[in-house]
mmCIF file with all atom_site columns, C-alpha atoms in Angstrom:
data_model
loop_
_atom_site.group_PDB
_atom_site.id
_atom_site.type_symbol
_atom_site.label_atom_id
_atom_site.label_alt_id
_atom_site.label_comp_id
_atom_site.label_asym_id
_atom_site.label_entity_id
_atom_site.label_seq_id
_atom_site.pdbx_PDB_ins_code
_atom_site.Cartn_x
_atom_site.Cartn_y
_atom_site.Cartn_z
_atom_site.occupancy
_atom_site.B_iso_or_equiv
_atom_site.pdbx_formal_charge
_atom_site.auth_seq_id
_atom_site.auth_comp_id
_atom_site.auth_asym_id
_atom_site.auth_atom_id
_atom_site.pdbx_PDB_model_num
ATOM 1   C CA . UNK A 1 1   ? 42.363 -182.504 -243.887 1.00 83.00 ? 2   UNK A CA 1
ATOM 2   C CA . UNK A 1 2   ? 44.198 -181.617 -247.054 1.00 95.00 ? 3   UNK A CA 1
ATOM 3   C CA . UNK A 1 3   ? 44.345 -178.891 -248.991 1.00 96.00 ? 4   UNK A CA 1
ATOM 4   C CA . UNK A 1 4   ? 41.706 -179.459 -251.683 1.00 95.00 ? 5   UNK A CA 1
ATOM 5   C CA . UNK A 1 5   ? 39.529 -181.027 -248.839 1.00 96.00 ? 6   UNK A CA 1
ATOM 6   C CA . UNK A 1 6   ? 39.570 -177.708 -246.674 1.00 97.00 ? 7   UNK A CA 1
ATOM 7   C CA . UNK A 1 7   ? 39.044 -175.799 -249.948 1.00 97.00 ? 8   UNK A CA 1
ATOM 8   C CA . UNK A 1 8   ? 35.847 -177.851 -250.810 1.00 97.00 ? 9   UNK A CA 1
ATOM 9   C CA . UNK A 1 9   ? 34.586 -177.703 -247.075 1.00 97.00 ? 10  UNK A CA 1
ATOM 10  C CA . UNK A 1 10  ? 35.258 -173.890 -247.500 1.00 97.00 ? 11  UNK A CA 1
ATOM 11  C CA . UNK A 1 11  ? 33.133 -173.481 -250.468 1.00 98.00 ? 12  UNK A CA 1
ATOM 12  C CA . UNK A 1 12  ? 30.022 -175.656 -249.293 1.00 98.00 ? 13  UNK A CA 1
ATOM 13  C CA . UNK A 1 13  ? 29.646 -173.482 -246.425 1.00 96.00 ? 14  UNK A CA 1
ATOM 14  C CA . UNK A 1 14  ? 29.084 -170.522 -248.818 1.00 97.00 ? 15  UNK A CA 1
ATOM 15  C CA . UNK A 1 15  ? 25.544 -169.228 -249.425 1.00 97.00 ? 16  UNK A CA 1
ATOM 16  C CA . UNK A 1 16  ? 23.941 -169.164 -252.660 1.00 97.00 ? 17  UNK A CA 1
ATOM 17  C CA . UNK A 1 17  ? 24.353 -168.031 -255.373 1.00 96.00 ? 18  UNK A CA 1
ATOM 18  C CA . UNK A 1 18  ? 28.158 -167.044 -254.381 1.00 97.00 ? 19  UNK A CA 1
ATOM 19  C CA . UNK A 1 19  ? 28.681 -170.479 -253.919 1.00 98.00 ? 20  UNK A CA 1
ATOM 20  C CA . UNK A 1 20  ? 27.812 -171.811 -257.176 1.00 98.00 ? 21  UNK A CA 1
ATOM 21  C CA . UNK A 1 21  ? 29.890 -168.423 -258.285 1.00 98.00 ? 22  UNK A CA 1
ATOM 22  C CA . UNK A 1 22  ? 32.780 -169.033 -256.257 1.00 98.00 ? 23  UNK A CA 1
ATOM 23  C CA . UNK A 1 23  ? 32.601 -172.911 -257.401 1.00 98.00 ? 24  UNK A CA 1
ATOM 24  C CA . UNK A 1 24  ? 32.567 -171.667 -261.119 1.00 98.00 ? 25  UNK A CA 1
ATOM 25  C CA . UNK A 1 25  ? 36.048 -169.632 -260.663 1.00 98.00 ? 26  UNK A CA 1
ATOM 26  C CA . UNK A 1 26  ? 37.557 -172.227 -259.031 1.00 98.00 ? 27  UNK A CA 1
ATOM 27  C CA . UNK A 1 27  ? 36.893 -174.717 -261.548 1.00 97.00 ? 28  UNK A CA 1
ATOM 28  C CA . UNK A 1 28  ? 38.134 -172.667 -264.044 1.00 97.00 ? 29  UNK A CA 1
ATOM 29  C CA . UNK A 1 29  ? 41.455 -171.966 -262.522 1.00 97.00 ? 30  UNK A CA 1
ATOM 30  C CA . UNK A 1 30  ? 41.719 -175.560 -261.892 1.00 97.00 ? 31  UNK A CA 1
ATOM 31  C CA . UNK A 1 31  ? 41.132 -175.990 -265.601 1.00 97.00 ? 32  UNK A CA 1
ATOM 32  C CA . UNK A 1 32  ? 43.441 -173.076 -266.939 1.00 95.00 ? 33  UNK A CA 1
ATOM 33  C CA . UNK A 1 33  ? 45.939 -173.797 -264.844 1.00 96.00 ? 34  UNK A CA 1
ATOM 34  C CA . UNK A 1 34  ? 46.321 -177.212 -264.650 1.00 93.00 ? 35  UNK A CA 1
ATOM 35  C CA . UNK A 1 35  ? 49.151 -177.853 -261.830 1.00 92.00 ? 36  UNK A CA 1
ATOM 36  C CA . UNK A 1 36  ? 49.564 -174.577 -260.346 1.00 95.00 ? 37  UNK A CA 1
ATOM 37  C CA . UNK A 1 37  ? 50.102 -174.837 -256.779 1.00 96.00 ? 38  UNK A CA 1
ATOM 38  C CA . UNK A 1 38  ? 46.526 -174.768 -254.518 1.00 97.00 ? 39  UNK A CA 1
ATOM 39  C CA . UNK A 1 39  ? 46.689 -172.922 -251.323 1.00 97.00 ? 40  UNK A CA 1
ATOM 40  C CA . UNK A 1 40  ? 44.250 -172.516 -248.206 1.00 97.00 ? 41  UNK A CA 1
ATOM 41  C CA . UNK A 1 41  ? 44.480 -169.833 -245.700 1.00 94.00 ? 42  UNK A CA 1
ATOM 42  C CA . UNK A 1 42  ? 41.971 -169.837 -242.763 1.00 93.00 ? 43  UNK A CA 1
ATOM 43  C CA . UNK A 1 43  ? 42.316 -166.335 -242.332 1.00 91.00 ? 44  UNK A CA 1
ATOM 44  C CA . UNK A 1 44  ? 44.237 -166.222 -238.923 1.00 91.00 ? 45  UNK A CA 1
ATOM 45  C CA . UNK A 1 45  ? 47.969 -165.549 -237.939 1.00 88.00 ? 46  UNK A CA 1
ATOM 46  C CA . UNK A 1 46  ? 50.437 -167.342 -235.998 1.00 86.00 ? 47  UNK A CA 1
ATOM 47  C CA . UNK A 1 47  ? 48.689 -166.572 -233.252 1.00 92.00 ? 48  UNK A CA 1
ATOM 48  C CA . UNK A 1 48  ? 45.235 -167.696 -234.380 1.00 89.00 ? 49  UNK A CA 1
ATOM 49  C CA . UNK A 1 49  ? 43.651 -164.066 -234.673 1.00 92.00 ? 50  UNK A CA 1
ATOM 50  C CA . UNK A 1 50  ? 41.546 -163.877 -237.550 1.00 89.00 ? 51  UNK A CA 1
ATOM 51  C CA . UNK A 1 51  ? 43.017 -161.375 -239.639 1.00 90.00 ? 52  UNK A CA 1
ATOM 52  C CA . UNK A 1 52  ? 41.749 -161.304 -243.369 1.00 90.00 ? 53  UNK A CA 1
ATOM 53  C CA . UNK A 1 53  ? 38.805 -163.725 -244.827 1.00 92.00 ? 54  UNK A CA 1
ATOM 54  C CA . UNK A 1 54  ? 39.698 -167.754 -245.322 1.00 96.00 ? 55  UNK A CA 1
ATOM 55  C CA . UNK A 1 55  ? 41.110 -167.428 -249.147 1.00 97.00 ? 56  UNK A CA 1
ATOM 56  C CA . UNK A 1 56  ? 41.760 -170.308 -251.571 1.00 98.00 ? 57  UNK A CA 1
ATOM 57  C CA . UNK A 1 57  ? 45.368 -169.638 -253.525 1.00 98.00 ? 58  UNK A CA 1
ATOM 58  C CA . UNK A 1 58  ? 46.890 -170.446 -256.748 1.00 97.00 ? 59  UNK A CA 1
ATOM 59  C CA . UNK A 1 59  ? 50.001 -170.498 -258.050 1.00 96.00 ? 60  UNK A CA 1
ATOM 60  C CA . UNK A 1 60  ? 53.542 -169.115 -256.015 1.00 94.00 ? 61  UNK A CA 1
ATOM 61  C CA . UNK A 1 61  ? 55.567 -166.497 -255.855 1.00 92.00 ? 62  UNK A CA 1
ATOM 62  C CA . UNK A 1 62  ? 58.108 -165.332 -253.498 1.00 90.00 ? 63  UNK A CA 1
ATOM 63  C CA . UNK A 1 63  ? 57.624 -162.155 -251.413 1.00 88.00 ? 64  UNK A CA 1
ATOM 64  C CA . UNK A 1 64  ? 61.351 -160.866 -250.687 1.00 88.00 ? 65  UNK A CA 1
ATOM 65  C CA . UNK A 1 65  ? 61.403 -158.556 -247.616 1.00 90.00 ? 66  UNK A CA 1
ATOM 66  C CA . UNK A 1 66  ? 63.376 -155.748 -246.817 1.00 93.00 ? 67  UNK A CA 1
ATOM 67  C CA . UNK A 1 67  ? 65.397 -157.631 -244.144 1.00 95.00 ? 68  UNK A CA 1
ATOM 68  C CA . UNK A 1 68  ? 66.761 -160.215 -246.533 1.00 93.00 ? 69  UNK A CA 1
ATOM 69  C CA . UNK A 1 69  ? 63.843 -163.080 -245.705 1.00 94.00 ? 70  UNK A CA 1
ATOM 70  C CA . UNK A 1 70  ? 61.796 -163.786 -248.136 1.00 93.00 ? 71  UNK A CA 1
ATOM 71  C CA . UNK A 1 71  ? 58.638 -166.455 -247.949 1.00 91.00 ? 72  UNK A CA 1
ATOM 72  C CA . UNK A 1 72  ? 56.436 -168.244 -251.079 1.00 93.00 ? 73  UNK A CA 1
ATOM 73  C CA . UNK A 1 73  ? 52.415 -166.906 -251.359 1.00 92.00 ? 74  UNK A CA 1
ATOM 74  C CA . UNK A 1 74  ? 50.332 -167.289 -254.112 1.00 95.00 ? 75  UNK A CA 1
ATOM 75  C CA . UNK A 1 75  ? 49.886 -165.481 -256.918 1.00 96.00 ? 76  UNK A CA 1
ATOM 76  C CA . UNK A 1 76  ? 46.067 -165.412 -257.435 1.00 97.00 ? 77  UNK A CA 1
ATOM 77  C CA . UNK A 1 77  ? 43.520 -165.293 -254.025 1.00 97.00 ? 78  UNK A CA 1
ATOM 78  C CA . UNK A 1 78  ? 39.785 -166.379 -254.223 1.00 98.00 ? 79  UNK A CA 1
ATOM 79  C CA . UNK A 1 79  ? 37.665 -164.796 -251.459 1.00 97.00 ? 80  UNK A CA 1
ATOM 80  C CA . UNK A 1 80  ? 34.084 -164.447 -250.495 1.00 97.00 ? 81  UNK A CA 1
ATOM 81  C CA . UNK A 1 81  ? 33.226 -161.407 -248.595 1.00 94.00 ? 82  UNK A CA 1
ATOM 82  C CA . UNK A 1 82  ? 29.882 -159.646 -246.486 1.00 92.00 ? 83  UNK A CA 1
ATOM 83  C CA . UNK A 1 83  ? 28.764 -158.621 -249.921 1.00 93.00 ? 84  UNK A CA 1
ATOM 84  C CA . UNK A 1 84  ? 29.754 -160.871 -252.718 1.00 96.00 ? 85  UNK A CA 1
ATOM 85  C CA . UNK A 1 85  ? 33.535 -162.124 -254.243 1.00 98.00 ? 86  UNK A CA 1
ATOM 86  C CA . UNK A 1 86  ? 37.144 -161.042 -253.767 1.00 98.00 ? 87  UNK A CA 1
ATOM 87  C CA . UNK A 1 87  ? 39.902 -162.031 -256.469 1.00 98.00 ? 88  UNK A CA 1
ATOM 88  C CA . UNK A 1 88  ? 43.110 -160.873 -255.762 1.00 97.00 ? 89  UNK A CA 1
ATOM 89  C CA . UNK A 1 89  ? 45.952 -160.496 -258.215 1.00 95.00 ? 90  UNK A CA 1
ATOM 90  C CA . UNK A 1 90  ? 49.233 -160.472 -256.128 1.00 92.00 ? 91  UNK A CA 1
ATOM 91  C CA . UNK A 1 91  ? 52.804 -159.091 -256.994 1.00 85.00 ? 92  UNK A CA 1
ATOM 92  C CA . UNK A 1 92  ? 52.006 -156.666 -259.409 1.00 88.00 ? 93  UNK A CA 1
ATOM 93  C CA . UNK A 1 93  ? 54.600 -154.271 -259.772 1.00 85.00 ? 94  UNK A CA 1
ATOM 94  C CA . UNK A 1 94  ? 52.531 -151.126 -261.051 1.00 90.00 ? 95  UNK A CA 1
ATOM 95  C CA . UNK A 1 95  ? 49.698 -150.841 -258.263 1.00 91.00 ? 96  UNK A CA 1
ATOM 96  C CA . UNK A 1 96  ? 47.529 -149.005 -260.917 1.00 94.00 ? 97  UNK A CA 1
ATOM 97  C CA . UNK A 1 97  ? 48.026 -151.694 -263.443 1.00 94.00 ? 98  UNK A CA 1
ATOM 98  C CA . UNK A 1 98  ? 44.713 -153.742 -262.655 1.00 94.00 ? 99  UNK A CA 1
ATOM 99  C CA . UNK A 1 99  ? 42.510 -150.812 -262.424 1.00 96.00 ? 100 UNK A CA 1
ATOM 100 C CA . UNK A 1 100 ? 43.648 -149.297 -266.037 1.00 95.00 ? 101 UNK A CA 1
ATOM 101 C CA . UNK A 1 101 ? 43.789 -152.275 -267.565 1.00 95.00 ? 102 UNK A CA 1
ATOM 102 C CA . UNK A 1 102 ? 40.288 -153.730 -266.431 1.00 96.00 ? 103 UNK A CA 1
ATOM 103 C CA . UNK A 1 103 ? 38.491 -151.247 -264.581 1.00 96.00 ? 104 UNK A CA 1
ATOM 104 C CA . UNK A 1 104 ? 36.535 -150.091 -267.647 1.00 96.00 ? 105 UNK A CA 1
ATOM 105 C CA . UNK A 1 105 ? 35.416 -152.758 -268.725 1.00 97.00 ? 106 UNK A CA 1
ATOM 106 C CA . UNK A 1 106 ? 34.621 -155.312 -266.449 1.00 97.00 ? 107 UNK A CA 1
ATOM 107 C CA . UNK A 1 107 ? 30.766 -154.264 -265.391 1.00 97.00 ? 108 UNK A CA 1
ATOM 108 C CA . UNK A 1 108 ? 30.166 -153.560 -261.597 1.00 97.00 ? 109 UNK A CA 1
ATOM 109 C CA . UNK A 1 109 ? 33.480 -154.190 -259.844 1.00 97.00 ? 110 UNK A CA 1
ATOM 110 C CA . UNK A 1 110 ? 35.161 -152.663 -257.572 1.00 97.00 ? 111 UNK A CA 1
ATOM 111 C CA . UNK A 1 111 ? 39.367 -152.626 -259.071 1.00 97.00 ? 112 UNK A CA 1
ATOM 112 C CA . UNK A 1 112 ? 42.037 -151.511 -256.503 1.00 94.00 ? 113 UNK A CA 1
ATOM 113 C CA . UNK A 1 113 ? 45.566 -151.669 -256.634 1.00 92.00 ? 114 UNK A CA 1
ATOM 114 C CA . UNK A 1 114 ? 45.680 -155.886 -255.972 1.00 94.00 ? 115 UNK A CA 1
ATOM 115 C CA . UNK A 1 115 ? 41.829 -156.573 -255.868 1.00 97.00 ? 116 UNK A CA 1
ATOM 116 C CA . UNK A 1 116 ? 38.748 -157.093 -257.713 1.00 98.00 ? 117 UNK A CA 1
ATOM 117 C CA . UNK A 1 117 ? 35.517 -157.041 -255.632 1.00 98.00 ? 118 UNK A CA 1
ATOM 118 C CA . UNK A 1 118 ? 32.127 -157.450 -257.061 1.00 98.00 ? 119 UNK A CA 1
ATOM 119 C CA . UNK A 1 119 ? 28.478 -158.705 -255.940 1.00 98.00 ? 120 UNK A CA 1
ATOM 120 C CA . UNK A 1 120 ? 28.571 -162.115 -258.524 1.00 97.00 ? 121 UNK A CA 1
ATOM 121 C CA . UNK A 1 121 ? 29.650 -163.289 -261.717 1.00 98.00 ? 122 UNK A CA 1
ATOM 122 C CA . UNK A 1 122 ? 26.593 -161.940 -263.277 1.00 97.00 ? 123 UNK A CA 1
ATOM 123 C CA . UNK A 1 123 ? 27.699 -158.460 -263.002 1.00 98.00 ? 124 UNK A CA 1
ATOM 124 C CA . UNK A 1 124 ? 30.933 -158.693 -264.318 1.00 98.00 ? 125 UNK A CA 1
ATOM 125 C CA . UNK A 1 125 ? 32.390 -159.442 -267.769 1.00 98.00 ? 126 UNK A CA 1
ATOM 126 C CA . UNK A 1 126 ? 33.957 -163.015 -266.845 1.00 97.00 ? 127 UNK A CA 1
ATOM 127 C CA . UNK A 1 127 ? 36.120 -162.905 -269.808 1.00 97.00 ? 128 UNK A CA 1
ATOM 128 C CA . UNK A 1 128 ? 37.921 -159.720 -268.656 1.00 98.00 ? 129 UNK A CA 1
ATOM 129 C CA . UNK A 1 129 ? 37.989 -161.063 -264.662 1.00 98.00 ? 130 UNK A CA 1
ATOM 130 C CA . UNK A 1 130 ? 39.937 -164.228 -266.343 1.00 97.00 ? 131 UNK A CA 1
ATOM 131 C CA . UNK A 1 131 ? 42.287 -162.252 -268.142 1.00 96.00 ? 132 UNK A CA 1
ATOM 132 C CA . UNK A 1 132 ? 43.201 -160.292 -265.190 1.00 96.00 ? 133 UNK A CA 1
ATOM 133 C CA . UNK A 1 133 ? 44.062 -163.634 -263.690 1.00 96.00 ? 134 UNK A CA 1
ATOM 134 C CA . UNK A 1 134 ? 45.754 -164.670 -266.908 1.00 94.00 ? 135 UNK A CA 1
ATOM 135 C CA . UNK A 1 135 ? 48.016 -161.318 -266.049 1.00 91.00 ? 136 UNK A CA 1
ATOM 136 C CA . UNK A 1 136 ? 48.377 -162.354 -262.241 1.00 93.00 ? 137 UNK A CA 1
ATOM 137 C CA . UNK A 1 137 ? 49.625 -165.885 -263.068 1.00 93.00 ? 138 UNK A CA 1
ATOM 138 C CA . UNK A 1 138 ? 51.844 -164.570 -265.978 1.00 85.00 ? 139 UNK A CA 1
ATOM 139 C CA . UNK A 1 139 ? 55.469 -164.083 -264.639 1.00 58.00 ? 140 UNK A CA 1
ATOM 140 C CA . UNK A 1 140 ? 56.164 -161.132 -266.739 1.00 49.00 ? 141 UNK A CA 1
ATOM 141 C CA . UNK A 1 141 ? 53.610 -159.032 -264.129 1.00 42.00 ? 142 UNK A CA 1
ATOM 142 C CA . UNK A 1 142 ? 54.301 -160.409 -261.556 1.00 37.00 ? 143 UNK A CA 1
#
């Protein structure tokens, strides 16, 4: 299976209504980002331990490491969760940057230092959740 088709097989097992929700993001990161490198994690390690949620990617960066290696992740990270959506917003130098920026005023999310978690698009401000991804796929932030 490729990428896009483990992404789609990913998002029709998804209840309603975070499907259609998770379906709607996707599209329009497809759409705004025409290009941008798609990524599809499973969720496990090398080892096959399930160790974070599957997660759809977009974009790339490259994480350097303290012992001189370095590897390419994405920038952006689409996730659903027990209790509704996950977007992260990766390599952000100032790890208070997302919550000051849209904390306020994106409706019922939760904003940590690299994540945005709320129930479904209907509680949230969509055009302030796309800006923050504008932000994560800008290189400037990042």
């Amino acid at each position: 299976m490729d990428i896009s088709e483990r992404v789609e097989a990913y998002l029709a097992q998804q209840p309603e209504p975070k499907q259609t929700d998770l379906r709607q993001l996707h599209a329009h990161l497809l759409a705004e980002f025409p290009g941008c490198r798609l990524w599809f994690s499973d969720g496990t390690n090398e080892d096959g331990k399930v160790v974070a949620n599957p997660s759809i990617g977009y974009g790339v960066r490259t994480i350097s490491y303290a012992d001189g290696s370095s590897r390419e992740f994405y920038r952006i990270g689409l996730s659903a969760n027990t209790t509704g959506i996950s977007v992260y917003v990766l390599g952000l130098d100032d790890k208070t940057y997302l919550a000051r920026t849209y904390g306020a005023s994106i409706g019922k999310a939760s904003v940590t230092g690299y994540c945005i978690r709320f129930r479904g698009l209907s509680v949230i401000d969509a055009d302030v959740l796309h800006a923050a991804i504008r932000d994560g796929m800008t290189v400037g932030h990042a």
